[in-house]
XYZ file of C-alpha atoms in Angstrom:
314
model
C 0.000 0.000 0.000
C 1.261 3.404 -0.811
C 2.137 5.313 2.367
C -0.363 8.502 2.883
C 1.201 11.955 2.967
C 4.755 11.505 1.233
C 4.839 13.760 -1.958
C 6.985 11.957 -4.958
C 8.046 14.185 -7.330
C 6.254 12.904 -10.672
C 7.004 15.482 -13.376
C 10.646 17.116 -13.067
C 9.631 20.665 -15.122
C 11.412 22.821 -13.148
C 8.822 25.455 -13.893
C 9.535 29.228 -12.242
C 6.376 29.487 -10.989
C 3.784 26.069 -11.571
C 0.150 27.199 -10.449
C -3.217 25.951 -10.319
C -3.119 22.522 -11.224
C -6.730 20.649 -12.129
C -8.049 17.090 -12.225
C -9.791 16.484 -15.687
C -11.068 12.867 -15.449
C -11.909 12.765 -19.057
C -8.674 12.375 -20.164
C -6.835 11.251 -17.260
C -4.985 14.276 -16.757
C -3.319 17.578 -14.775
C -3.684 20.508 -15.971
C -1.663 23.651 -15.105
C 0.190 26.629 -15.571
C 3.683 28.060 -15.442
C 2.874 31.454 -15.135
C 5.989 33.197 -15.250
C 7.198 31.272 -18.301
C 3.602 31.581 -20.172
C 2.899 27.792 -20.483
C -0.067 25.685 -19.913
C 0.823 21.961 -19.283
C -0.650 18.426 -19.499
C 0.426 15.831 -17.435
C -1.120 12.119 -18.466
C -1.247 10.406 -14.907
C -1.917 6.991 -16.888
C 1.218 7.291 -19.409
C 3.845 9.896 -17.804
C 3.291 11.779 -20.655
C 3.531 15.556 -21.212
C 2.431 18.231 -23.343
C 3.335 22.380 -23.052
C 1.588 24.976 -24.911
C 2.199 28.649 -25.032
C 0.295 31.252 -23.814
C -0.393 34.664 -24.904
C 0.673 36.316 -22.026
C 1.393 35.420 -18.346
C -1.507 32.869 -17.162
C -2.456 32.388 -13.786
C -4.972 29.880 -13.784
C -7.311 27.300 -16.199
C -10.508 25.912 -15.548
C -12.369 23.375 -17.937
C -15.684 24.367 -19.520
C -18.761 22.063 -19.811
C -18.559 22.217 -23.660
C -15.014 21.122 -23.896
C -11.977 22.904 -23.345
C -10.611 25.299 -21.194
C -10.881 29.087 -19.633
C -7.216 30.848 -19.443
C -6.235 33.553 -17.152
C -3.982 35.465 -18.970
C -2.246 39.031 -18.227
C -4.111 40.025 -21.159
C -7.233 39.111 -20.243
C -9.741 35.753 -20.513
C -9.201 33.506 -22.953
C -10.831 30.136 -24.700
C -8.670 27.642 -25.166
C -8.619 24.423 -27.494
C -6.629 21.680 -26.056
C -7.060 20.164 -29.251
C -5.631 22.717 -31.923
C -3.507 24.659 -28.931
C -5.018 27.953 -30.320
C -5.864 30.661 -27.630
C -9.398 32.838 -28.252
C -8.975 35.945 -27.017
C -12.579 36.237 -24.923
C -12.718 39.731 -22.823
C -10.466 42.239 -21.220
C -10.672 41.966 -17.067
C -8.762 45.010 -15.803
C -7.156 46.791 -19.216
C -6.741 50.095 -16.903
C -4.424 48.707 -14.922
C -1.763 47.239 -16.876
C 0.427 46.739 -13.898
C -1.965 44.121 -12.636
C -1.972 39.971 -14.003
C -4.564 37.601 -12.989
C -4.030 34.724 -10.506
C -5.519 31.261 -8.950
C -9.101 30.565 -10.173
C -11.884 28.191 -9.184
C -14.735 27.029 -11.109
C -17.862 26.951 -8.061
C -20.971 23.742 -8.547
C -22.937 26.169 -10.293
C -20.320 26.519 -13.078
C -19.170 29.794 -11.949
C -15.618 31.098 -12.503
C -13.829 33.198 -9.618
C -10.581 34.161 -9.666
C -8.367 37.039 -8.383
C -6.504 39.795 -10.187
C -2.711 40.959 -8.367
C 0.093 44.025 -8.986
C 2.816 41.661 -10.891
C 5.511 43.562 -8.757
C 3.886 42.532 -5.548
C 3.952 45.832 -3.651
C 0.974 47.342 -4.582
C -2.955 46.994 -3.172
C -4.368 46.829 -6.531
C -5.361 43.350 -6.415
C -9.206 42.564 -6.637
C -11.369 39.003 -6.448
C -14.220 38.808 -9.265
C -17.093 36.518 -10.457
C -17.643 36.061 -13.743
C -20.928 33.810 -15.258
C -24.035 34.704 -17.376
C -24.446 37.841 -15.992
C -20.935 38.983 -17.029
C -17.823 39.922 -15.197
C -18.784 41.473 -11.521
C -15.814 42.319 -8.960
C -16.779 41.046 -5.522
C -13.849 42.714 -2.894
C -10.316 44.178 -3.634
C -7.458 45.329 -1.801
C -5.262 42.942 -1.987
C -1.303 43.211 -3.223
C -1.590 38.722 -4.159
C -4.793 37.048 -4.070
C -4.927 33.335 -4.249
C -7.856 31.078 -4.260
C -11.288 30.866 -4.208
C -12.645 27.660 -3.114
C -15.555 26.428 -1.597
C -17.231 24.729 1.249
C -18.888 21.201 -0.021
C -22.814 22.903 1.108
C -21.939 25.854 -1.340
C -22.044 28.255 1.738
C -18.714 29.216 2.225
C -16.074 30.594 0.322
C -12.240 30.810 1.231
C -10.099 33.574 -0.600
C -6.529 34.370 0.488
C -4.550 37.842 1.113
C -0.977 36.090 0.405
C 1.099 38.888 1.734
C -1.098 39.212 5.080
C -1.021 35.178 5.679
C -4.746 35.547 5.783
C -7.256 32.713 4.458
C -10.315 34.840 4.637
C -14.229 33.368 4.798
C -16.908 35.103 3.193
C -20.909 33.705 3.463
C -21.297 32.802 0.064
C -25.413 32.923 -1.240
C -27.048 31.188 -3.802
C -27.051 33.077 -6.336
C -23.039 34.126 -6.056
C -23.308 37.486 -3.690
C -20.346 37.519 -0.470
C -20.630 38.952 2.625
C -19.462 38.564 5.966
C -15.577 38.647 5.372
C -13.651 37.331 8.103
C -10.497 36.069 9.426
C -10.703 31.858 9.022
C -6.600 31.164 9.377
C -3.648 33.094 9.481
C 0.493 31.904 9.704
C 2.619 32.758 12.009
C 0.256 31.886 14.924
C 1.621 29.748 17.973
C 1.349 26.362 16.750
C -1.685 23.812 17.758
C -1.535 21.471 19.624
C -2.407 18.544 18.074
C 0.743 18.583 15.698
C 2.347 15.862 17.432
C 0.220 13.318 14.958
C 2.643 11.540 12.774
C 1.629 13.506 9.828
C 2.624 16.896 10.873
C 5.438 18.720 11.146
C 5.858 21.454 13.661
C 9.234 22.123 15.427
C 11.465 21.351 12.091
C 8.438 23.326 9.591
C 10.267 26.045 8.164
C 10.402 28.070 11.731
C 14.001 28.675 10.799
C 12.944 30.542 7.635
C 12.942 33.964 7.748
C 9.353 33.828 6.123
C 7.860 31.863 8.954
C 5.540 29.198 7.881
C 5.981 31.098 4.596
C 2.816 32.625 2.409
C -0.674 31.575 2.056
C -0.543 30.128 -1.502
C -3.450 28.300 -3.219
C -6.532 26.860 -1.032
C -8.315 23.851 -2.258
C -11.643 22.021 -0.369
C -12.114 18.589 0.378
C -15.058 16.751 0.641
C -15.364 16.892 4.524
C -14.552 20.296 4.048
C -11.221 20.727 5.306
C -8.967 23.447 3.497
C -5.487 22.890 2.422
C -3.316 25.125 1.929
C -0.331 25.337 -0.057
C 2.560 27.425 1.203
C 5.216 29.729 -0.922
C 7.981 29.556 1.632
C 6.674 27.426 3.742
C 8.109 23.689 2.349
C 4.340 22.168 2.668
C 0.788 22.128 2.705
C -1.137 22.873 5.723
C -4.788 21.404 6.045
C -7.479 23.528 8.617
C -10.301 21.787 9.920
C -13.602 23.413 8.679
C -13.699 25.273 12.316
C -10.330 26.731 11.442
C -8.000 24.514 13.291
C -4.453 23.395 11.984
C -5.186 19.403 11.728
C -2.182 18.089 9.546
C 0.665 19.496 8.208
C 2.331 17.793 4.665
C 5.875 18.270 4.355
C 7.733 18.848 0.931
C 10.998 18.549 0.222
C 11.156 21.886 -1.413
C 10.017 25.525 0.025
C 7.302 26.786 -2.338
C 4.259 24.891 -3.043
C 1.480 26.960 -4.836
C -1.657 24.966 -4.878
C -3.065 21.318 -4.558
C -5.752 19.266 -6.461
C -7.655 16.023 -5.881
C -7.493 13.296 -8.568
C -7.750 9.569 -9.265
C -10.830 7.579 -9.758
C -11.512 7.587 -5.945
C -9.752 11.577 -5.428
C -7.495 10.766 -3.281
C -4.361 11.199 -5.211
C -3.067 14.606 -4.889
C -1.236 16.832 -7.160
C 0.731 19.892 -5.952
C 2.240 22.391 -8.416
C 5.831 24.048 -7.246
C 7.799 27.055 -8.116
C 11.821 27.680 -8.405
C 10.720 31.597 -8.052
C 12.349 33.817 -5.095
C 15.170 30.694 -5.036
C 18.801 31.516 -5.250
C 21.496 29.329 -6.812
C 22.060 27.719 -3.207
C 19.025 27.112 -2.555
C 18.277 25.485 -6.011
C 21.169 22.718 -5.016
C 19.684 22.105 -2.158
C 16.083 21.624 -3.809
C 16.556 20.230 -6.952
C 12.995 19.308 -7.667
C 11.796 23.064 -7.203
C 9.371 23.875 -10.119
C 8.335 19.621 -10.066
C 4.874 18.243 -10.173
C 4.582 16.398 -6.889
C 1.478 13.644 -6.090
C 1.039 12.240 -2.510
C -1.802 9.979 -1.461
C -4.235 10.910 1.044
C -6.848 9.492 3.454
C -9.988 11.995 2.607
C -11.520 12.354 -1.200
C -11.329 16.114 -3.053
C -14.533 17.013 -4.454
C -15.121 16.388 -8.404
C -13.836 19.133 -10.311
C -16.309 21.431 -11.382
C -16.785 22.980 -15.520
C -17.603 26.411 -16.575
C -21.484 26.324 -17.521
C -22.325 29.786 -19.634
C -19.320 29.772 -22.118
């Protein structure tokens, strides 16, 4: 039997900054971006096999559509993209006043609506904002943030989870039916004294990147499973952190290199996970000591994801 919680390196890319990875169970496959280098990949979990296609512009997330094929989160804007042919359909500008910005992590909710986040691609500046975007168009839902990362979403629909990277803040908003937020609030945050339940086997506490001088590092991508647990990847933080739905630190994945940027649930029973990486913000030294920085890593686990949702209105 595989052993739970031991990420294996399955895809040696070496991407600068590997994002946003998705299950498609139609063809077997991860998908995800490089965003930095402009790439969306393929990984075939049956075969090994890999395909790379480029992008029109920095992309910081896809998400598959219920008519085939995929939405892209490019710099430049949304775009359709055919898996197929590898062409890229330009489909609508998101922010084209504020060419500073480039968009980030997405999630597709159970009613087939996109979210995804917008960020300043020099990380300094508040100009970061979190929209919706279905039938009735593109909406922005909050802003002020310098990185956003996320959404994702409770398994009742009620919920969602959206991250302030910089601020090490996984924020909860009361999510309604028909898409409106409110109720923002604090849900986890870094840097707090550690629980005390990290003694199980599974965690890592004392040796988990508190010698860093980024703490437990950044609140990267957050990802729902289907007891409703969050996990969290962490840029700096050489891991994956999983809250109870209360909030609670319950288990604590370690990597063997510093920044992961988001997780996915895959497999026939989704329970294999796949966690993108990123050599970005690594010096030479530390690229010696973490060779597979950038990889594709996969680790069994004990709890199923939720099926990946599709794109309904495009």
């Amino acid at each position: 039997m595989t052993d739970l919680f031991q990420p294996t390196c399955v895809w040696d890319l070496k991407a600068t900054l590997g994002e946003g990875p998705v299950w498609s169970a139609k063809d077997h496959a991860v998908w995800f971006v490089d965003i930095k280098k402009q790439h969306v990949h393929r990984y075939d979990v049956t075969t090994g096999g890999h395909q790379t296609f480029n992008a029109p512009s920095p992309c910081g997330f896809i998400a598959p559509k219920q008519r085939g094929g995929f939405i892209v989160g490019c710099k430049t804007g949304l775009y359709d993209f055919d898996p197929v042919s590898g062409a890229f359909a330009f489909l609508s500008h998101v922010e084209p006043g504020l060419p500073g910005n480039r968009l980030n992590d997405g999630y597709v909710d159970a009613q087939g609506r996109l979210w995804f986040g917008s960020m300043d691609d020099d990380e300094n500046h508040p100009t970061g904002k979190l929209y919706r975007y279905d039938a009735r168009g593109l909406k922005m839902m909050d802003d002020d943030y310098v990185i956003t990362n996320g959404p994702a979403v409770s398994p009742d629909g009620r919920t969602l989870y959206h991250n302030d990277t910089l601020k090490k803040i996984i924020f909860a908003f009361d999510l309604s039916a028909d898409g409106h937020l409110s109720n923002k609030r604090v849900f986890a945050q870094l840097d707090q004294e550690a629980p005390a339940d990290v003694s199980s086997p599974v965690c890592y506490a004392g040796d988990f990147a508190r010698h860093s001088e980024h703490g437990d590092g950044y609140m990267d991508g957050p990802v729902v499973d289907s007891a409703g647990n969050v996990w969290n990847a962490l840029f700096f933080g050489w891991g994956v952190n999983c809250y109870a739905p209360d909030g609670r630190l319950i288990r604590r994945v370690k990597f063997p290199v510093s920044n992961v940027t988001k997780i996915a649930f895959g497999g026939p029973d989704l329970k294999t996970v796949y966690a993108t990486t990123a050599a970005k913000g690594l010096s030479n030294e530390d690229l010696q000591k973490q060779p597979l920085a950038g990889g594709l890593f996969t680790f069994q686990t004990d709890i199923a994801g939720l099926p990946q949702n599709e794109i309904s209105h495009v």
